[in-house]
One Martini backbone bead per residue (centre of mass of N, CA, C, O) as a GRO file, in nm:
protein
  476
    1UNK     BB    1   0.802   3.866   4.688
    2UNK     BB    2   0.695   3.809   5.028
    3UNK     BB    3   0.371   3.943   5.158
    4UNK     BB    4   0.172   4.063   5.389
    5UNK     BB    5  -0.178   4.011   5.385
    6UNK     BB    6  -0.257   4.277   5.544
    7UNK     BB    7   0.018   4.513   5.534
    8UNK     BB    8   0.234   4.464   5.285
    9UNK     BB    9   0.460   4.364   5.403
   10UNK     BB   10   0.779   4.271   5.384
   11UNK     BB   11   0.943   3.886   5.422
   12UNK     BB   12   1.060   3.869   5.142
   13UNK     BB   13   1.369   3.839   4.917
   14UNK     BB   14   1.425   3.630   4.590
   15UNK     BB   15   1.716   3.605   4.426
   16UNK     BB   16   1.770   3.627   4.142
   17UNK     BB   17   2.113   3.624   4.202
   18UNK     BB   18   2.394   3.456   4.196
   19UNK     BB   19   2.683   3.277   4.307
   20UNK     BB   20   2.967   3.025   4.216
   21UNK     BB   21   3.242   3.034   4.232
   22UNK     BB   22   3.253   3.155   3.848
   23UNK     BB   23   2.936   3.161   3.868
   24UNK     BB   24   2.632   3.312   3.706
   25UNK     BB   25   2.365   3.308   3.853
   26UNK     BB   26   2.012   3.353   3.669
   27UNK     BB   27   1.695   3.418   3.693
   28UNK     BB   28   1.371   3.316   3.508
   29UNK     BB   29   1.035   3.362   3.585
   30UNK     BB   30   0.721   3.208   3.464
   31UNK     BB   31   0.590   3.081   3.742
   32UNK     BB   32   0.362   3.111   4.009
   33UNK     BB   33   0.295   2.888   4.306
   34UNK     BB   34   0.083   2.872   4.644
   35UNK     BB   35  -0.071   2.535   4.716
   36UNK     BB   36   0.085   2.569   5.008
   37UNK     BB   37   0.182   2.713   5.276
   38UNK     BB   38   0.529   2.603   5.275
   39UNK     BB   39   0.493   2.619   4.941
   40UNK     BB   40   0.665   2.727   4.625
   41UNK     BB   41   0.627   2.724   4.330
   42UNK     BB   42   0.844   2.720   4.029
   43UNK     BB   43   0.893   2.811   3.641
   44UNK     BB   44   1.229   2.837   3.512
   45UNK     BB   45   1.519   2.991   3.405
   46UNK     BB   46   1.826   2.905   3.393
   47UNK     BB   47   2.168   3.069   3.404
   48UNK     BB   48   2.517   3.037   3.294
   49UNK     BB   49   2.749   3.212   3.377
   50UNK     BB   50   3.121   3.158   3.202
   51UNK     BB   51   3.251   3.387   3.100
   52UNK     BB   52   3.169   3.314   2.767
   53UNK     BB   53   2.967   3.115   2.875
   54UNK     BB   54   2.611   2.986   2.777
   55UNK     BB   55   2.367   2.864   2.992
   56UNK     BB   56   2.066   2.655   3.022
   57UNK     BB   57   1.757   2.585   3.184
   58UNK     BB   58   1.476   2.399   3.293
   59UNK     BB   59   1.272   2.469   3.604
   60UNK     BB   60   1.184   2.334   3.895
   61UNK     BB   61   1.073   2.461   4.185
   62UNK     BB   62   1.131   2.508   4.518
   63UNK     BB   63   1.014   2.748   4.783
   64UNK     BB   64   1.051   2.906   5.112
   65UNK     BB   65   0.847   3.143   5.255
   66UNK     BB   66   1.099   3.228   5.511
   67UNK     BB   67   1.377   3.194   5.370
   68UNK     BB   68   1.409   3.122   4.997
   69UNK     BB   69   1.471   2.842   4.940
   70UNK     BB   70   1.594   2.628   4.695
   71UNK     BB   71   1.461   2.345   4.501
   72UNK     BB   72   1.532   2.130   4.287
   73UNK     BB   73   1.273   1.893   4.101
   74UNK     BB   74   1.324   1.951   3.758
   75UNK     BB   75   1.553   1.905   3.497
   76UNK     BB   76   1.702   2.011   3.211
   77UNK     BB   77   1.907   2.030   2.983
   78UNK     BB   78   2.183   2.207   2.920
   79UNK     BB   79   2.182   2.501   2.698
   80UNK     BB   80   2.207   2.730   2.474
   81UNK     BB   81   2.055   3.051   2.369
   82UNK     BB   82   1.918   2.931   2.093
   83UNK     BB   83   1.734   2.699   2.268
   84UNK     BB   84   1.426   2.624   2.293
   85UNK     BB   85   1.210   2.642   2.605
   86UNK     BB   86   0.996   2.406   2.785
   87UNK     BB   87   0.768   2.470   3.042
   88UNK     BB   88   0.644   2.330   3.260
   89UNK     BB   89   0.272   2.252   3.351
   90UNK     BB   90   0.036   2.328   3.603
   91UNK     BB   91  -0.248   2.119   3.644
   92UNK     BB   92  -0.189   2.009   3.971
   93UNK     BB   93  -0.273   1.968   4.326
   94UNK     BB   94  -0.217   1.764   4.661
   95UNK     BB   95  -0.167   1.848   4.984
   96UNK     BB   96  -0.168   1.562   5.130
   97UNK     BB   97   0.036   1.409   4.890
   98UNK     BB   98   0.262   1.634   4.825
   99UNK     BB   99   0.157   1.701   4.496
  100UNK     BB  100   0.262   1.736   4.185
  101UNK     BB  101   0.107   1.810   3.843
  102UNK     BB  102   0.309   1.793   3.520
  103UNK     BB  103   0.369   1.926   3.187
  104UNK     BB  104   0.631   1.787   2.977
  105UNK     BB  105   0.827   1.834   2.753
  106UNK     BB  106   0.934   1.681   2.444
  107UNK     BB  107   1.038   1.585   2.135
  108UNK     BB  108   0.730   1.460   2.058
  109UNK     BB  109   0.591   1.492   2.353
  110UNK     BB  110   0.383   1.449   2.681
  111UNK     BB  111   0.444   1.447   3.027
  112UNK     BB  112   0.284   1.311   3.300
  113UNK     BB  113   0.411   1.433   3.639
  114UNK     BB  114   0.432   1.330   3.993
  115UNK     BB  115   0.560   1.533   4.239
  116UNK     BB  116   0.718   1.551   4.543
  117UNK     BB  117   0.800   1.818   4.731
  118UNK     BB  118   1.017   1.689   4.947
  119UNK     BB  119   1.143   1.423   4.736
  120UNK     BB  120   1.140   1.405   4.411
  121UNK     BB  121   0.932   1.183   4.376
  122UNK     BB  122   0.835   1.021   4.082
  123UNK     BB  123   0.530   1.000   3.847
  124UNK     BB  124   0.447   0.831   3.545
  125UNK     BB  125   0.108   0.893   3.426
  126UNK     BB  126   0.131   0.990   3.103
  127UNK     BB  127   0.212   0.940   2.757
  128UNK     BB  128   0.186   1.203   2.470
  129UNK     BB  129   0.135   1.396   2.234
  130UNK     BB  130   0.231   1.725   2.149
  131UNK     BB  131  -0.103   1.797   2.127
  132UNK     BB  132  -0.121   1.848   2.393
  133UNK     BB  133  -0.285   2.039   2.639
  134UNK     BB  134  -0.438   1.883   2.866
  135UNK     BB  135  -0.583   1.780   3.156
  136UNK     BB  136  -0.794   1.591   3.425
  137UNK     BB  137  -0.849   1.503   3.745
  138UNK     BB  138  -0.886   1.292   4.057
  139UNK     BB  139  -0.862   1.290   4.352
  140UNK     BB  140  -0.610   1.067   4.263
  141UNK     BB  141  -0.439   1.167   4.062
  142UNK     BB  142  -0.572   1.082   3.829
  143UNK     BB  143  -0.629   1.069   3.448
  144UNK     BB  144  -0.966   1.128   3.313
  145UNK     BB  145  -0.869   1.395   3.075
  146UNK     BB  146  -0.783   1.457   2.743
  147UNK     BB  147  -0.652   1.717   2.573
  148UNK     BB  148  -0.648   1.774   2.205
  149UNK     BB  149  -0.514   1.821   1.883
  150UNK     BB  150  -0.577   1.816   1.590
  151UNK     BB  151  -0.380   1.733   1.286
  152UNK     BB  152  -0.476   2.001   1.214
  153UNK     BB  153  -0.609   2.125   1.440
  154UNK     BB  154  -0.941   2.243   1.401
  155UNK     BB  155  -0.983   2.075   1.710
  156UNK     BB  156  -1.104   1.928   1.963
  157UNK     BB  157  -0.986   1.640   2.159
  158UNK     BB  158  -1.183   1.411   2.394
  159UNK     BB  159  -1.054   1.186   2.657
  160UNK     BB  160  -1.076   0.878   2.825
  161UNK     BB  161  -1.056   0.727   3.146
  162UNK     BB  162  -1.092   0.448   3.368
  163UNK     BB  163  -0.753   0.351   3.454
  164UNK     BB  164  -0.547   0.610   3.482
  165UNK     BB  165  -0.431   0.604   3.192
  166UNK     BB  166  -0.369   0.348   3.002
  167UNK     BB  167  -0.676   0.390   2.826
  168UNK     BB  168  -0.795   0.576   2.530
  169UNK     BB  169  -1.108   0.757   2.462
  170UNK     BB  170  -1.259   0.885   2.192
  171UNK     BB  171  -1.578   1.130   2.284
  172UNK     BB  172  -1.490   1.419   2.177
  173UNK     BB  173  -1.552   1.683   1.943
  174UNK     BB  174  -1.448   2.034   1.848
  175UNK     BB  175  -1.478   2.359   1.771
  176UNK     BB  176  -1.299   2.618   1.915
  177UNK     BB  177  -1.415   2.885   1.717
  178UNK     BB  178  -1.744   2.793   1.729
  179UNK     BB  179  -1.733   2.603   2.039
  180UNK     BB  180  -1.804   2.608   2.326
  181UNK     BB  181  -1.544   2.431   2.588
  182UNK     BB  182  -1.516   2.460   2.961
  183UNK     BB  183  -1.407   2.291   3.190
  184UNK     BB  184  -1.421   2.326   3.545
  185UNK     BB  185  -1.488   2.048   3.656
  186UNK     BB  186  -1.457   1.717   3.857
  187UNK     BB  187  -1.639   1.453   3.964
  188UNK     BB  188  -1.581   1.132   4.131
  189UNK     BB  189  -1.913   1.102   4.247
  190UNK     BB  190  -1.991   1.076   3.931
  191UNK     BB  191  -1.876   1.162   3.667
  192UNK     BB  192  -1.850   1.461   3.627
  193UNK     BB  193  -1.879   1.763   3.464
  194UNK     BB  194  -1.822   2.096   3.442
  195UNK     BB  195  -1.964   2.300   3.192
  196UNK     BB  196  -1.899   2.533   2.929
  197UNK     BB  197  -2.164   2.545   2.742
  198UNK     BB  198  -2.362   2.475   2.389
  199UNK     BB  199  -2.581   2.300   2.291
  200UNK     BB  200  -2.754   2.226   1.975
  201UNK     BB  201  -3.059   2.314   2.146
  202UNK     BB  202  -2.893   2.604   2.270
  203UNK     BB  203  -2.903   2.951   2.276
  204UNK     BB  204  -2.706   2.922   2.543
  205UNK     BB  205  -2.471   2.957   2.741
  206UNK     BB  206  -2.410   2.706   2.980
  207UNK     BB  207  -2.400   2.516   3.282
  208UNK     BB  208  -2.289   2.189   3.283
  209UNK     BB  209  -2.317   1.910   3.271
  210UNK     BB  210  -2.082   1.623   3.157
  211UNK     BB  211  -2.048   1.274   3.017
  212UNK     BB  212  -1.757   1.189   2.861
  213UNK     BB  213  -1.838   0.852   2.777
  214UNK     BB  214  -2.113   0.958   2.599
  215UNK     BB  215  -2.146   1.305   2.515
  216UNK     BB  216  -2.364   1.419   2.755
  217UNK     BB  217  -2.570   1.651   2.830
  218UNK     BB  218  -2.695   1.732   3.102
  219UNK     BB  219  -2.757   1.951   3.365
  220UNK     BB  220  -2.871   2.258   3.430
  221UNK     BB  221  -2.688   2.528   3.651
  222UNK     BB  222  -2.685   2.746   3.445
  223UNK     BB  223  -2.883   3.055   3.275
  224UNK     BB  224  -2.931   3.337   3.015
  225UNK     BB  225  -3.162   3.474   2.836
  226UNK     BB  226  -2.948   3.687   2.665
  227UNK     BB  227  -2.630   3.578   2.764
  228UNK     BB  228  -2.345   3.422   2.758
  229UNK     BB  229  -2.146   3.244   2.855
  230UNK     BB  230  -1.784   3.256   2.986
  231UNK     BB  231  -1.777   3.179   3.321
  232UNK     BB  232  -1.608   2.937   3.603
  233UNK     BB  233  -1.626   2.867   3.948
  234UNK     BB  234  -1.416   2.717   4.168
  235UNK     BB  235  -1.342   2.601   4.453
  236UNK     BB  236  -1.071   2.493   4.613
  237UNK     BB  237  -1.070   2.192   4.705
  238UNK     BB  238  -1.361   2.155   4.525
  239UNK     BB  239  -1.645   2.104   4.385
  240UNK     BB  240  -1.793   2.392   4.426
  241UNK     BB  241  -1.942   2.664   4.334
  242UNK     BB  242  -1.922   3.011   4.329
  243UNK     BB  243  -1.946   3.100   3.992
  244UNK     BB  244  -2.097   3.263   3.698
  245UNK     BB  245  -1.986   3.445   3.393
  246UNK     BB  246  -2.081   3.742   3.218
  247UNK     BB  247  -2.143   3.937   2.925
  248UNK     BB  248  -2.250   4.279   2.881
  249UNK     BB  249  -2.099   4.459   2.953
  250UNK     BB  250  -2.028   4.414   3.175
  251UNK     BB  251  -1.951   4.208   3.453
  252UNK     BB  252  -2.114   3.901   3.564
  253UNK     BB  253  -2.267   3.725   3.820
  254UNK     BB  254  -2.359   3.391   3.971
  255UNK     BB  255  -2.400   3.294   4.262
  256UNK     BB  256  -2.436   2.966   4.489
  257UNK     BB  257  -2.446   3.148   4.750
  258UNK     BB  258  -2.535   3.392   4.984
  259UNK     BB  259  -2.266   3.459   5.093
  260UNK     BB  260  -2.106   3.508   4.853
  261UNK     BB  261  -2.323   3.739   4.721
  262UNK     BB  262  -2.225   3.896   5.003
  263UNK     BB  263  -1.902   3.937   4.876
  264UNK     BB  264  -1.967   4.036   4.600
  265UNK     BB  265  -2.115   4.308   4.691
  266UNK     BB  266  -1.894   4.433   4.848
  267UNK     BB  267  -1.674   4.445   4.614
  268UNK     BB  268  -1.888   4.653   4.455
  269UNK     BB  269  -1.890   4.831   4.661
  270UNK     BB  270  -1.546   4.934   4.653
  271UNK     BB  271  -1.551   4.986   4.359
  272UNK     BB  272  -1.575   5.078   4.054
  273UNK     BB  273  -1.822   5.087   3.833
  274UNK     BB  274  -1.638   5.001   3.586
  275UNK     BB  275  -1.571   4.769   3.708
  276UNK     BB  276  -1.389   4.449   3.669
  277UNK     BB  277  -1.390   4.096   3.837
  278UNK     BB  278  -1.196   3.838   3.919
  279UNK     BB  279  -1.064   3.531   4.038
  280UNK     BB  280  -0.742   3.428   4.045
  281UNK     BB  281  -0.721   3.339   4.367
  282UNK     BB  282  -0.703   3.083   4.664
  283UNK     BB  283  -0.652   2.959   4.916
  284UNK     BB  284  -0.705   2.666   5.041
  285UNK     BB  285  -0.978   2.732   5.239
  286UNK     BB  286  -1.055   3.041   5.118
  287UNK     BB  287  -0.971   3.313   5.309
  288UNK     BB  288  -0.807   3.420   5.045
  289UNK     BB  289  -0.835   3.639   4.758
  290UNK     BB  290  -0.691   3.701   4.448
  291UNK     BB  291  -0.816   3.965   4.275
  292UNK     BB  292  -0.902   4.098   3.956
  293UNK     BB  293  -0.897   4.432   3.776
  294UNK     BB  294  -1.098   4.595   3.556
  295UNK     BB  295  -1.132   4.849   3.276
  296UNK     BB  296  -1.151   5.101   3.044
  297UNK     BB  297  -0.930   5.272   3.204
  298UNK     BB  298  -0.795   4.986   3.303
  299UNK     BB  299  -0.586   4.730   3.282
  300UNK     BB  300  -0.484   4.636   3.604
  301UNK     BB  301  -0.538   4.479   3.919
  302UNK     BB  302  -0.428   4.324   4.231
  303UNK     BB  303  -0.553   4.186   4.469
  304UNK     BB  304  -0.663   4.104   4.781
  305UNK     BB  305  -0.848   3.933   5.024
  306UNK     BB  306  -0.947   3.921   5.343
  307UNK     BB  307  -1.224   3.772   5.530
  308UNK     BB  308  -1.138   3.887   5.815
  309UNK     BB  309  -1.088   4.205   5.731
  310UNK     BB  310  -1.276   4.281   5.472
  311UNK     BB  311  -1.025   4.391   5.298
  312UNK     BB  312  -0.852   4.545   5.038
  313UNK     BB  313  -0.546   4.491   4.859
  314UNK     BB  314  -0.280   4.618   4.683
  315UNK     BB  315  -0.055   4.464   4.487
  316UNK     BB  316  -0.059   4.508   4.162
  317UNK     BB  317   0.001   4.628   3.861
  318UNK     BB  318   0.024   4.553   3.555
  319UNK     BB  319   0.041   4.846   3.410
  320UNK     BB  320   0.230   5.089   3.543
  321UNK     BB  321   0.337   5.287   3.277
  322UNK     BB  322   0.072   5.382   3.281
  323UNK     BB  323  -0.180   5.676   3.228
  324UNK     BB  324  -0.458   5.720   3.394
  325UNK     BB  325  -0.518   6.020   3.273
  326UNK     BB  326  -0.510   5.922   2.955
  327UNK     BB  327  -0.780   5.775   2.983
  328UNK     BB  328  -1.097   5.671   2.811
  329UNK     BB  329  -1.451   5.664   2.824
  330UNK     BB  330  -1.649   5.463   2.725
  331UNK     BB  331  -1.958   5.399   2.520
  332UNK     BB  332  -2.270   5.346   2.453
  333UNK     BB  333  -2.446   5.228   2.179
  334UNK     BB  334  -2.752   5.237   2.004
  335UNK     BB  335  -2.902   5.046   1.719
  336UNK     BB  336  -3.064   5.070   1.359
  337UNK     BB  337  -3.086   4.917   1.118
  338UNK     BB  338  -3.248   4.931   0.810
  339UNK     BB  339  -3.443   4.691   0.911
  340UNK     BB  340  -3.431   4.669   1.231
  341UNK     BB  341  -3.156   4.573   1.395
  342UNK     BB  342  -3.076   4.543   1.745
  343UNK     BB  343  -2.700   4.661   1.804
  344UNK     BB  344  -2.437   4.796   1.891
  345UNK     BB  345  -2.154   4.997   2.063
  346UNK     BB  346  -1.821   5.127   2.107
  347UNK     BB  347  -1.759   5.466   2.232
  348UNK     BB  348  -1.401   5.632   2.208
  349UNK     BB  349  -1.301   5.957   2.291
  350UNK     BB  350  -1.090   6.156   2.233
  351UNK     BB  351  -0.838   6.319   2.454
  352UNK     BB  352  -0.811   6.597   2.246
  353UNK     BB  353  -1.071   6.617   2.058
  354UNK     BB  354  -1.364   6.593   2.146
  355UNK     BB  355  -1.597   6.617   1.852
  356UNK     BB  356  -1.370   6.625   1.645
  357UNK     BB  357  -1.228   6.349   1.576
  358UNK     BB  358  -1.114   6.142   1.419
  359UNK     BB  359  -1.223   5.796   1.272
  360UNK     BB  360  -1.181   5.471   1.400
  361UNK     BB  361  -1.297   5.162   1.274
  362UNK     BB  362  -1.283   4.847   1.472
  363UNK     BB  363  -1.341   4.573   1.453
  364UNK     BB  364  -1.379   4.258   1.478
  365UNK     BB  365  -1.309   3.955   1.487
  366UNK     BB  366  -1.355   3.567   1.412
  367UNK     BB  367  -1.667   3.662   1.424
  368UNK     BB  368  -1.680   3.495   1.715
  369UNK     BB  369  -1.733   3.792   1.881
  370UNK     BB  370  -1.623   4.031   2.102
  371UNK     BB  371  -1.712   4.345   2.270
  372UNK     BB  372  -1.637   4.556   2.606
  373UNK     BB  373  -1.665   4.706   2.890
  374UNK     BB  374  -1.306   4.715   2.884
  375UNK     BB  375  -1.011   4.687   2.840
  376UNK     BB  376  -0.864   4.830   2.487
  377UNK     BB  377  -0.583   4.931   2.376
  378UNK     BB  378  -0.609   5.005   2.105
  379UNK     BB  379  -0.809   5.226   2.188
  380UNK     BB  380  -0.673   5.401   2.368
  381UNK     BB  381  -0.424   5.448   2.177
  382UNK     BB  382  -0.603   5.630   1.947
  383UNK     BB  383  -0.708   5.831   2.188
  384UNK     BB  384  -0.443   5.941   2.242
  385UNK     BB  385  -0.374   6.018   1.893
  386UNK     BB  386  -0.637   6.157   1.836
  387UNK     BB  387  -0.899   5.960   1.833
  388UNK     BB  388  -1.177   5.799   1.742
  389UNK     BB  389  -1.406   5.503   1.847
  390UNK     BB  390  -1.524   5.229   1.669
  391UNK     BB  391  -1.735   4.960   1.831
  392UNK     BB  392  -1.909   4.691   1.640
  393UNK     BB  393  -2.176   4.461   1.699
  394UNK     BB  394  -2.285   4.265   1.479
  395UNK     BB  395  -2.379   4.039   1.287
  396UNK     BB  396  -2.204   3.729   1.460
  397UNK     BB  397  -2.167   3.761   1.703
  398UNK     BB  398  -2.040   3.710   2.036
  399UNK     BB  399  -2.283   3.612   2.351
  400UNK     BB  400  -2.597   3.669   2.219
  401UNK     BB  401  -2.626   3.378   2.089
  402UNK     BB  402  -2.721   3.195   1.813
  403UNK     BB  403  -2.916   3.367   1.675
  404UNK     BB  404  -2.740   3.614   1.596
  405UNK     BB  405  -2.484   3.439   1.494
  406UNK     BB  406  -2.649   3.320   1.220
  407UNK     BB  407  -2.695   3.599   1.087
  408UNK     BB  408  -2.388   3.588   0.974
  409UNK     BB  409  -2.458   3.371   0.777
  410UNK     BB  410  -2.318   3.471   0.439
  411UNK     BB  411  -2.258   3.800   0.532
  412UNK     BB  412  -1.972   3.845   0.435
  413UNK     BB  413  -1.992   4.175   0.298
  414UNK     BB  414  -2.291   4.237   0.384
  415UNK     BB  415  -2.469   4.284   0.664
  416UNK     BB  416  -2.232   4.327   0.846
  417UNK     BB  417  -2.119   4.572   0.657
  418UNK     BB  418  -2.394   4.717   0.704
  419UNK     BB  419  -2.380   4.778   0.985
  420UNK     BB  420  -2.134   4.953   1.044
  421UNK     BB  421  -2.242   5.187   0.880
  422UNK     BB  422  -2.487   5.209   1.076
  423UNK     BB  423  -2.276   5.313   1.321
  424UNK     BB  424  -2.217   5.564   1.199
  425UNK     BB  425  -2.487   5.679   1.126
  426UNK     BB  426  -2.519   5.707   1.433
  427UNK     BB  427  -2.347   5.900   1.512
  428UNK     BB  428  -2.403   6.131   1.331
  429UNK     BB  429  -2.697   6.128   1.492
  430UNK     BB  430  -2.535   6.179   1.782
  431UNK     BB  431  -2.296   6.405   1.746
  432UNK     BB  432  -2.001   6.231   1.760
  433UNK     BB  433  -1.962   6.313   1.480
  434UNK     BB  434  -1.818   6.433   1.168
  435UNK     BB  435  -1.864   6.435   0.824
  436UNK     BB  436  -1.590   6.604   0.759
  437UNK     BB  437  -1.402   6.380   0.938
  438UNK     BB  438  -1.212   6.155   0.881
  439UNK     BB  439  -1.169   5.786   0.801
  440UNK     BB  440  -1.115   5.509   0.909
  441UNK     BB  441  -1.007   5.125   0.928
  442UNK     BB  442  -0.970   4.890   1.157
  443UNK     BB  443  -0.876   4.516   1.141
  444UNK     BB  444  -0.847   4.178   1.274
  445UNK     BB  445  -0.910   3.930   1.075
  446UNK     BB  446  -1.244   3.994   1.050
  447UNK     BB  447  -1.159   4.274   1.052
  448UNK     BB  448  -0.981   4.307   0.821
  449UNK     BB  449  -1.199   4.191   0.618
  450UNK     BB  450  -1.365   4.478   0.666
  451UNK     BB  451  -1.120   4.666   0.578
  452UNK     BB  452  -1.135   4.558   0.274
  453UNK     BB  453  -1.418   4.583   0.184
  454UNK     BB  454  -1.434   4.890   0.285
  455UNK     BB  455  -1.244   4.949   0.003
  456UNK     BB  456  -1.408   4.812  -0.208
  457UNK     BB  457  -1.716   4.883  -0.160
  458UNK     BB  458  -1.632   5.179   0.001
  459UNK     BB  459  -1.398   5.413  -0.093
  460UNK     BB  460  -1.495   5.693  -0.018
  461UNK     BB  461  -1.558   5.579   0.352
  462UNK     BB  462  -1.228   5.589   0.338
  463UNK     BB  463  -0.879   5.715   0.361
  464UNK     BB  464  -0.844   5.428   0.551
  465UNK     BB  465  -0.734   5.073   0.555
  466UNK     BB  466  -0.658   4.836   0.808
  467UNK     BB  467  -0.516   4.478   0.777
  468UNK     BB  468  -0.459   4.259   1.003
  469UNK     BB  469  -0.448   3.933   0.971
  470UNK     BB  470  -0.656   3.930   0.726
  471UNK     BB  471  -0.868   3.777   0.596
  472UNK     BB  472  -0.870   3.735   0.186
  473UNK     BB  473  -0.980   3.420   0.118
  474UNK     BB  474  -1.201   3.245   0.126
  475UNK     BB  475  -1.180   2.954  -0.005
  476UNK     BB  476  -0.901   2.928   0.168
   0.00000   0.00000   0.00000
């Protein structure tokens, strides 16, 4: 559906299915991009039946935002519909050169293949193996960074190109577990990338320079002295950044001219307090933003921003099913262990019987991870099913710095569970809990190792303990 984006109004509907012959087809859209003013992209499973005959095929194709016609520029052979279709995805677009470049999956490869959207000529950039995550383009749609998955899985290796893709040389490589490195955008009148990391002498992540060639991070573009960077974002074909974001406990910006910050403090007195948003799309020349809004207790909806009118408007809730009359407003908790190191937890109250109700502790992942004072479905649903809810930031956790995140190397069953436990005394001690009400433990990855743990060491302080995909074997 194309809507205005100032009033609202329907402009165009684009019908799922359609007949020829004796044959319906069927569209199942995958990603929809609207890169050029006149022409939307998007990324289909088109199903064809006939009789009782079932065929499918991945395409690519253009929809004209006017008429609604469609028109296909690649696609995969048709298959029965128990064969997995992998859809291929959008690197770039090039709006002068009327071109985007796509990532096509093939039987052991992946090609990176850059289409004119008018005549459906290919060029074919660049065959990479099975492996590769994605590319980075320089202004003339060259391809100048590979990123793959080392064949253990357990690196991300970055190669560079400096003849357009004919030549690839390995330059850098880290564990994505446990090192944050996030490309923002590349600048081909330096040859700089631009990325979100923590060199391995600096306390907290911040935005660099880095040059892929080299594998050195230049000068430092901001950083916060508290809390790791977390994203950032550049304007729409443009080098130029618009803001880079961290997790305090809402999300946080900074914004890098005056007038966007004052466009971006505009954005946040027109929502509510709680409320955390971030850039999701915007217009070619970035009159218009799409901006995604979510809180603790919404889990999201889309707006627009039209610059000349100033004013938001909600395009679609992601989860409309939702009931947010139902949904409980988590608060912060601060503790200290017993040791005296200063803690952090997020407390969501059940909706149904507030200060009596059973507790269940919910300890995150990673552990090289965290919870925000944002939606949080599992902590909502067990809120909803009448439990109060406690999330610990114990140490080891991540966003708040390299030093908190060491503090946890070798405590996995020591002090980082002896955290968890000073997080629920500090609950008893501030009267959100009740020592005489039932209590669980939940937690996923090194959540369930933790509720392993805490069934094994101290079993008597938990009724039941959940682990999903819970780490059981160390050495292993």
């Amino acid at each position: 559906m194309v809507e205005d984006s100032a009033t609202g109004d329907t402009r165009l509907e684009i019908k799922q299915t359609y007949t020829y012959y004796s044959k319906s087809v069927n569209w199942l859209y995958d990603w929809v991009s609207w890169p050029f003013d006149d022409t939307i992209l998007s990324s289909a499973v088109e199903f064809t039946v006939s009789g009782d005959k079932f065929k499918s095929r991945s395409v690519f194709l253009t929809i004209n935002p006017e008429t609604g016609e469609k028109k296909v520029l690649a696609a995969s052979r048709k298959r029965n519909l128990d064969k997995e279709l992998d859809s291929p995805k959008l690197i770039a677009s090039d709006a002068e050169r009327r071109e985007v470049t796509l990532a096509i999956h093939k039987k052991a490869s992946v090609e990176l293949v850059s289409i004119n959207v008018d005549t459906g000529r290919q060029r074919l950039l660049d065959t990479a193996n099975s492996r590769t995550l994605t590319w980075l383009l320089d202004d003339s749609m060259r391809p100048v960074m590979r990123i793959e998955k080392s064949k253990s899985g357990g690196l991300h290796q970055y190669y560079s190109s400096q003849d357009g893709g004919r030549n690839w040389t390995l330059r850098f490589q880290h564990d994505p577990l446990n090192e944050g490195f996030y490309p923002v955008s590349y600048s081909s009148k330096n040859n700089k990338f631009i990325v979100v990391s923590r060199p391995a002498d600096a306390e907290h992540a911040g935005l660099y320079e880095f040059d892929l060639h080299t594998g050195q991070f230049g000068k430092q573009l901001f950083s916060d002295s508290e809390y790791d960077l977390s994203s950032a974002r550049k304007r729409r074909g443009s080098d130029d950044l618009l803001y880079s974001a961290l997790w305090k406990d809402k999300l946080e910006k900074h914004w890098f001219t005056p007038e966007d910050a004052k466009l971006g403090r505009a954005i946040d007195s027109a929502l509510p307090d709680e409320a955390n948003w971030s850039v999701f799309d915007m217009s070619l020349h970035g009159q218009a933003w799409v901006i995604y809004v979510s809180s603790p207790i919404n889990p999201g909806a889309y707006y627009v921003l039209r610059n000349d009118l100033k004013r938001l408007r909600k395009i679609s809730d992601a989860r409309p099913h939702i009931d947010l009359s139902t949904t409980s407003m988590p608060r912060r908790v601060d503790y200290q262990t017993s040791e005296g190191l200063a803690l952090r937890g997020y407390f969501t109250p059940s909706t149904r019987s507030p200060g009596h109700a059973p507790l269940i502790v919910m300890p995150h992942g990673g552990p090289v991870s965290r919870d925000v004072m944002d939606w949080d479905g599992w902590a909502q649903y067990f809120a909803h099913r009448g439990y109060a809810v406690f999330q610990p930031q114990f140490r080891g956790s991540g966003g708040f710095g390299q030093t908190f995140e060491r503090l946890g190397h070798g405590e996995w069953g020591r002090a980082m569970q002896q955290d968890i436990a000073d997080g629920v005394h500090a609950l008893e001690q501030a009267g959100l809990v009740s020592p005489d009400q039932p209590r669980s433990i939940v937690g996923a990855s090194y959540g369930g190792y933790a509720a392993l743990a805490a069934a094994t060491m101290t079993p008597d302080a938990y009724q039941c303990a959940i682990s999903y995909a819970g780490v059981s074997d160390l050495p292993r």
